[in-house]
Amino acid sequence: MIKPSVFVTRRWPAAVEAKLAEDYNVVLNTGDKPLSPAEIRESIKTYDAVLPTVTDTLNAEALDVPKAQARILGNYGVGYSHICESSARTLGLTVTNTPDVLSECTADIAMTLLLMVARRAGEGEREVRAGQWTGWRPTHLIGTKVSGKTLGIIGYGRIGQEMARRAHHGFGMDILVYNRSQVAPEVLAQCNATQVASVDDLLPQCDFVSLHCPGGAANRHLINARRLDLMKQDAFLINTARGEVVDDTALTQALMFDMIGGAGLDVFDGEPRINPDLMQCDNVVMLPHLGSATREAREAMGFRVLDNLSDFFEGRTPRDQVI
Ligand code: DGY
């Protein structure tokens, strides 16, 4: 039997690439250079399966082909707002993602950012490395206590729930939740969480707000100037979801004028470009989209794509079909 041809847009962990090469006729992007929309378009015309990831552009332009050879996009990553849903449907493409396997690690990074910004760890590290630390003193780099505070979680899917577990059971935090649909009472009960009716209801009550909702047009600038203004003046915003969920111009203003306490960001609108004004703010901790960046999660994500591919090519509905 002829093996399906598969194109992988970026390098993956070696163990997963080896398994892919065993099962399929695989073409890798050996130089690991980001592909242009034209190169993505070409791959869709050429291979039976294309395996993109969250930084590839699969917008209407990239998916504008008269006829696709590809029948499945096996996305490496849980978010798929970079894939134009209507174009994928028009081409008859099945799209899958990789949920579950990165939830704990992404929540770990959200908690890392929360602790770092509250305890001014980024500022402290910069000071030590610059050789500017002059020693312990009672008034040095005073931060904010985390334990026992109120955390608002926007988007109570798998990652939001993992974040709640860490914050509630590890740090005794009270959990408020905003989620588009009603969360089952037994799920809320696991972290003694309370669901509120709107983002506007949630923001004024929280010492920390962590974003775990999807990106894309529906949530673009969900956190805007008006909503930043609803936050407490000493509250912190954490974003490990998608850059576009936060209006970064409004956020920069809020940080510069101390309208909020600070922010911890793992994702940026238009990343890897970062609003230069954000770089000037000391009350922000920034990481380069590290949410799922552990050996364990990245391998599990790759093997999850393999599961979806074998389901698809063996005639079963892939377990993680999203389109
Ligand atoms: C995702 O999977 O959507 C993350 O942003 C990268 O792991």
PDB file of C-alpha atoms in Angstrom, residues 162-314:
ATOM      1  CA  GLU A 162      -5.538  23.299  35.578  1.00  0.00           C
ATOM      2  CA  MET A 163      -4.708  26.900  36.474  1.00  0.00           C
ATOM      3  CA  ALA A 164      -7.524  26.924  39.038  1.00  0.00           C
ATOM      4  CA  ARG A 165      -6.213  23.674  40.571  1.00  0.00           C
ATOM      5  CA  ARG A 166      -2.741  25.134  41.027  1.00  0.00           C
ATOM      6  CA  ALA A 167      -3.978  28.438  42.399  1.00  0.00           C
ATOM      7  CA  HIS A 168      -6.646  27.020  44.725  1.00  0.00           C
ATOM      8  CA  HIS A 169      -4.994  23.875  46.060  1.00  0.00           C
ATOM      9  CA  GLY A 170      -1.415  25.227  45.951  1.00  0.00           C
ATOM     10  CA  PHE A 171      -1.914  28.834  47.001  1.00  0.00           C
ATOM     11  CA  GLY A 172      -5.305  28.853  48.719  1.00  0.00           C
ATOM     12  CA  MET A 173      -6.691  31.321  46.179  1.00  0.00           C
ATOM     13  CA  ASP A 174     -10.396  31.967  45.716  1.00  0.00           C
ATOM     14  CA  ILE A 175     -11.445  31.256  42.134  1.00  0.00           C
ATOM     15  CA  LEU A 176     -13.934  33.232  40.064  1.00  0.00           C
ATOM     16  CA  VAL A 177     -14.738  32.006  36.582  1.00  0.00           C
ATOM     17  CA  TYR A 178     -16.126  33.568  33.456  1.00  0.00           C
ATOM     18  CA  ASN A 179     -16.948  31.059  30.725  1.00  0.00           C
ATOM     19  CA  ARG A 180     -19.222  31.398  27.684  1.00  0.00           C
ATOM     20  CA  SER A 181     -21.206  28.277  28.587  1.00  0.00           C
ATOM     21  CA  GLN A 182     -22.371  27.114  31.996  1.00  0.00           C
ATOM     22  CA  VAL A 183     -19.673  25.084  33.776  1.00  0.00           C
ATOM     23  CA  ALA A 184     -20.913  21.884  35.449  1.00  0.00           C
ATOM     24  CA  PRO A 185     -21.351  22.369  39.223  1.00  0.00           C
ATOM     25  CA  GLU A 186     -19.116  19.375  39.994  1.00  0.00           C
ATOM     26  CA  VAL A 187     -16.302  20.904  37.894  1.00  0.00           C
ATOM     27  CA  LEU A 188     -16.606  24.248  39.727  1.00  0.00           C
ATOM     28  CA  ALA A 189     -16.732  22.387  43.043  1.00  0.00           C
ATOM     29  CA  GLN A 190     -13.286  20.824  42.447  1.00  0.00           C
ATOM     30  CA  CYS A 191     -11.738  24.243  43.160  1.00  0.00           C
ATOM     31  CA  ASN A 192     -14.634  25.760  45.079  1.00  0.00           C
ATOM     32  CA  ALA A 193     -14.966  28.128  42.103  1.00  0.00           C
ATOM     33  CA  THR A 194     -17.824  30.544  41.459  1.00  0.00           C
ATOM     34  CA  GLN A 195     -18.984  31.269  37.920  1.00  0.00           C
ATOM     35  CA  VAL A 196     -19.989  34.872  37.185  1.00  0.00           C
ATOM     36  CA  ALA A 197     -22.234  36.106  34.380  1.00  0.00           C
ATOM     37  CA  SER A 198     -19.851  38.381  32.497  1.00  0.00           C
ATOM     38  CA  VAL A 199     -16.248  39.509  32.123  1.00  0.00           C
ATOM     39  CA  ASP A 200     -17.352  42.903  33.455  1.00  0.00           C
ATOM     40  CA  ASP A 201     -18.677  41.245  36.622  1.00  0.00           C
ATOM     41  CA  LEU A 202     -15.454  39.327  37.129  1.00  0.00           C
ATOM     42  CA  LEU A 203     -12.779  42.013  36.645  1.00  0.00           C
ATOM     43  CA  PRO A 204     -13.483  44.382  39.581  1.00  0.00           C
ATOM     44  CA  GLN A 205     -13.475  41.484  42.063  1.00  0.00           C
ATOM     45  CA  CYS A 206     -10.066  40.001  41.243  1.00  0.00           C
ATOM     46  CA  ASP A 207      -6.498  40.475  42.453  1.00  0.00           C
ATOM     47  CA  PHE A 208      -5.268  38.424  39.481  1.00  0.00           C
ATOM     48  CA  VAL A 209      -6.943  37.732  36.130  1.00  0.00           C
ATOM     49  CA  SER A 210      -5.701  34.887  33.922  1.00  0.00           C
ATOM     50  CA  LEU A 211      -6.828  34.473  30.308  1.00  0.00           C
ATOM     51  CA  HIS A 212      -7.502  30.953  29.000  1.00  0.00           C
ATOM     52  CA  CYS A 213     -10.027  31.577  26.218  1.00  0.00           C
ATOM     53  CA  PRO A 214      -9.450  30.925  22.497  1.00  0.00           C
ATOM     54  CA  GLY A 215      -8.070  33.633  20.228  1.00  0.00           C
ATOM     55  CA  GLY A 216      -9.452  34.657  16.857  1.00  0.00           C
ATOM     56  CA  ALA A 217     -11.946  37.311  15.804  1.00  0.00           C
ATOM     57  CA  ALA A 218     -14.512  36.477  18.500  1.00  0.00           C
ATOM     58  CA  ASN A 219     -12.170  37.344  21.361  1.00  0.00           C
ATOM     59  CA  ARG A 220     -10.015  40.022  19.687  1.00  0.00           C
ATOM     60  CA  HIS A 221      -9.388  42.800  22.261  1.00  0.00           C
ATOM     61  CA  LEU A 222     -11.684  41.163  24.808  1.00  0.00           C
ATOM     62  CA  ILE A 223      -9.460  42.980  27.275  1.00  0.00           C
ATOM     63  CA  ASN A 224      -9.543  46.585  26.073  1.00  0.00           C
ATOM     64  CA  ALA A 225      -9.088  49.999  27.715  1.00  0.00           C
ATOM     65  CA  ARG A 226     -12.594  49.976  29.210  1.00  0.00           C
ATOM     66  CA  ARG A 227     -12.131  46.560  30.768  1.00  0.00           C
ATOM     67  CA  LEU A 228      -8.613  47.304  32.033  1.00  0.00           C
ATOM     68  CA  ASP A 229     -10.229  50.219  33.798  1.00  0.00           C
ATOM     69  CA  LEU A 230     -12.599  47.803  35.555  1.00  0.00           C
ATOM     70  CA  MET A 231      -9.659  45.967  37.142  1.00  0.00           C
ATOM     71  CA  LYS A 232      -8.443  46.916  40.623  1.00  0.00           C
ATOM     72  CA  GLN A 233      -5.572  49.366  40.492  1.00  0.00           C
ATOM     73  CA  ASP A 234      -3.183  46.814  42.005  1.00  0.00           C
ATOM     74  CA  ALA A 235      -4.451  43.756  40.094  1.00  0.00           C
ATOM     75  CA  PHE A 236      -2.355  41.710  37.653  1.00  0.00           C
ATOM     76  CA  LEU A 237      -3.273  40.423  34.195  1.00  0.00           C
ATOM     77  CA  ILE A 238      -1.820  37.115  32.943  1.00  0.00           C
ATOM     78  CA  ASN A 239      -2.086  36.089  29.281  1.00  0.00           C
ATOM     79  CA  THR A 240      -1.064  32.638  28.090  1.00  0.00           C
ATOM     80  CA  ALA A 241      -3.990  32.403  25.637  1.00  0.00           C
ATOM     81  CA  ARG A 242      -3.453  34.449  22.465  1.00  0.00           C
ATOM     82  CA  GLY A 243      -1.930  37.898  21.972  1.00  0.00           C
ATOM     83  CA  GLU A 244      -4.940  39.318  20.163  1.00  0.00           C
ATOM     84  CA  VAL A 245      -7.182  38.786  23.198  1.00  0.00           C
ATOM     85  CA  VAL A 246      -5.559  41.878  24.768  1.00  0.00           C
ATOM     86  CA  ASP A 247      -5.388  45.344  23.163  1.00  0.00           C
ATOM     87  CA  ASP A 248      -1.671  45.844  23.750  1.00  0.00           C
ATOM     88  CA  THR A 249      -1.799  49.625  23.234  1.00  0.00           C
ATOM     89  CA  ALA A 250      -4.394  49.895  25.998  1.00  0.00           C
ATOM     90  CA  LEU A 251      -2.410  47.492  28.173  1.00  0.00           C
ATOM     91  CA  THR A 252       0.780  49.493  27.716  1.00  0.00           C
ATOM     92  CA  GLN A 253      -1.050  52.663  28.773  1.00  0.00           C
ATOM     93  CA  ALA A 254      -2.493  50.886  31.828  1.00  0.00           C
ATOM     94  CA  LEU A 255       0.979  49.645  32.813  1.00  0.00           C
ATOM     95  CA  MET A 256       2.724  52.971  32.207  1.00  0.00           C
ATOM     96  CA  PHE A 257       0.193  54.951  34.212  1.00  0.00           C
ATOM     97  CA  ASP A 258      -0.060  52.329  37.021  1.00  0.00           C
ATOM     98  CA  MET A 259      -3.742  51.781  36.307  1.00  0.00           C
ATOM     99  CA  ILE A 260      -3.128  48.083  37.083  1.00  0.00           C
ATOM    100  CA  GLY A 261      -0.413  46.409  39.152  1.00  0.00           C
ATOM    101  CA  GLY A 262       1.307  44.584  36.306  1.00  0.00           C
ATOM    102  CA  ALA A 263       1.063  41.904  33.641  1.00  0.00           C
ATOM    103  CA  GLY A 264       2.586  38.542  32.795  1.00  0.00           C
ATOM    104  CA  LEU A 265       2.553  37.763  29.084  1.00  0.00           C
ATOM    105  CA  ASP A 266       3.498  34.612  27.180  1.00  0.00           C
ATOM    106  CA  VAL A 267       1.763  35.618  23.933  1.00  0.00           C
ATOM    107  CA  PHE A 268       1.689  38.825  21.881  1.00  0.00           C
ATOM    108  CA  ASP A 269      -0.436  40.233  19.088  1.00  0.00           C
ATOM    109  CA  GLY A 270       1.669  39.881  15.920  1.00  0.00           C
ATOM    110  CA  GLU A 271       4.382  37.903  17.760  1.00  0.00           C
ATOM    111  CA  PRO A 272       7.359  37.645  17.662  1.00  0.00           C
ATOM    112  CA  ARG A 273       7.060  41.423  17.161  1.00  0.00           C
ATOM    113  CA  ILE A 274       6.454  43.091  20.534  1.00  0.00           C
ATOM    114  CA  ASN A 275       5.029  46.572  21.063  1.00  0.00           C
ATOM    115  CA  PRO A 276       8.248  48.554  21.822  1.00  0.00           C
ATOM    116  CA  ASP A 277       6.482  50.548  24.566  1.00  0.00           C
ATOM    117  CA  LEU A 278       5.862  47.312  26.489  1.00  0.00           C
ATOM    118  CA  MET A 279       9.634  46.819  26.645  1.00  0.00           C
ATOM    119  CA  GLN A 280       9.873  50.044  28.646  1.00  0.00           C
ATOM    120  CA  CYS A 281       7.487  48.830  31.371  1.00  0.00           C
ATOM    121  CA  ASP A 282       9.131  47.302  34.434  1.00  0.00           C
ATOM    122  CA  ASN A 283       5.828  45.960  35.754  1.00  0.00           C
ATOM    123  CA  VAL A 284       5.492  43.383  32.977  1.00  0.00           C
ATOM    124  CA  VAL A 285       7.083  39.925  32.740  1.00  0.00           C
ATOM    125  CA  MET A 286       7.367  38.585  29.186  1.00  0.00           C
ATOM    126  CA  LEU A 287       8.130  35.077  27.954  1.00  0.00           C
ATOM    127  CA  PRO A 288       8.516  33.915  24.337  1.00  0.00           C
ATOM    128  CA  HIS A 289       5.359  31.734  24.009  1.00  0.00           C
ATOM    129  CA  LEU A 290       6.663  28.945  26.249  1.00  0.00           C
ATOM    130  CA  GLY A 291       3.297  27.560  27.461  1.00  0.00           C
ATOM    131  CA  SER A 292       3.728  24.035  26.089  1.00  0.00           C
ATOM    132  CA  ALA A 293       7.531  24.126  25.870  1.00  0.00           C
ATOM    133  CA  THR A 294       8.471  21.023  27.846  1.00  0.00           C
ATOM    134  CA  ARG A 295       9.981  17.860  26.376  1.00  0.00           C
ATOM    135  CA  GLU A 296       7.031  15.889  27.681  1.00  0.00           C
ATOM    136  CA  ALA A 297       4.305  18.145  26.278  1.00  0.00           C
ATOM    137  CA  ARG A 298       5.953  18.723  22.904  1.00  0.00           C
ATOM    138  CA  GLU A 299       6.472  14.978  22.338  1.00  0.00           C
ATOM    139  CA  ALA A 300       2.931  14.214  23.466  1.00  0.00           C
ATOM    140  CA  MET A 301       1.593  16.884  21.087  1.00  0.00           C
ATOM    141  CA  GLY A 302       3.426  15.245  18.177  1.00  0.00           C
ATOM    142  CA  PHE A 303       2.177  11.759  19.064  1.00  0.00           C
ATOM    143  CA  ARG A 304      -1.336  13.170  19.378  1.00  0.00           C
ATOM    144  CA  VAL A 305      -1.078  14.445  15.778  1.00  0.00           C
ATOM    145  CA  LEU A 306       0.061  10.943  14.769  1.00  0.00           C
ATOM    146  CA  ASP A 307      -3.027   9.441  16.470  1.00  0.00           C
ATOM    147  CA  ASN A 308      -5.236  11.855  14.558  1.00  0.00           C
ATOM    148  CA  LEU A 309      -3.506  11.020  11.264  1.00  0.00           C
ATOM    149  CA  SER A 310      -3.814   7.272  11.695  1.00  0.00           C
ATOM    150  CA  ASP A 311      -7.495   7.624  12.626  1.00  0.00           C
ATOM    151  CA  PHE A 312      -8.058   9.708   9.497  1.00  0.00           C
ATOM    152  CA  PHE A 313      -6.157   7.526   7.023  1.00  0.00           C
ATOM    153  CA  GLU A 314      -7.671   4.330   8.481  1.00  0.00           C
TER     154      GLU A 314
END
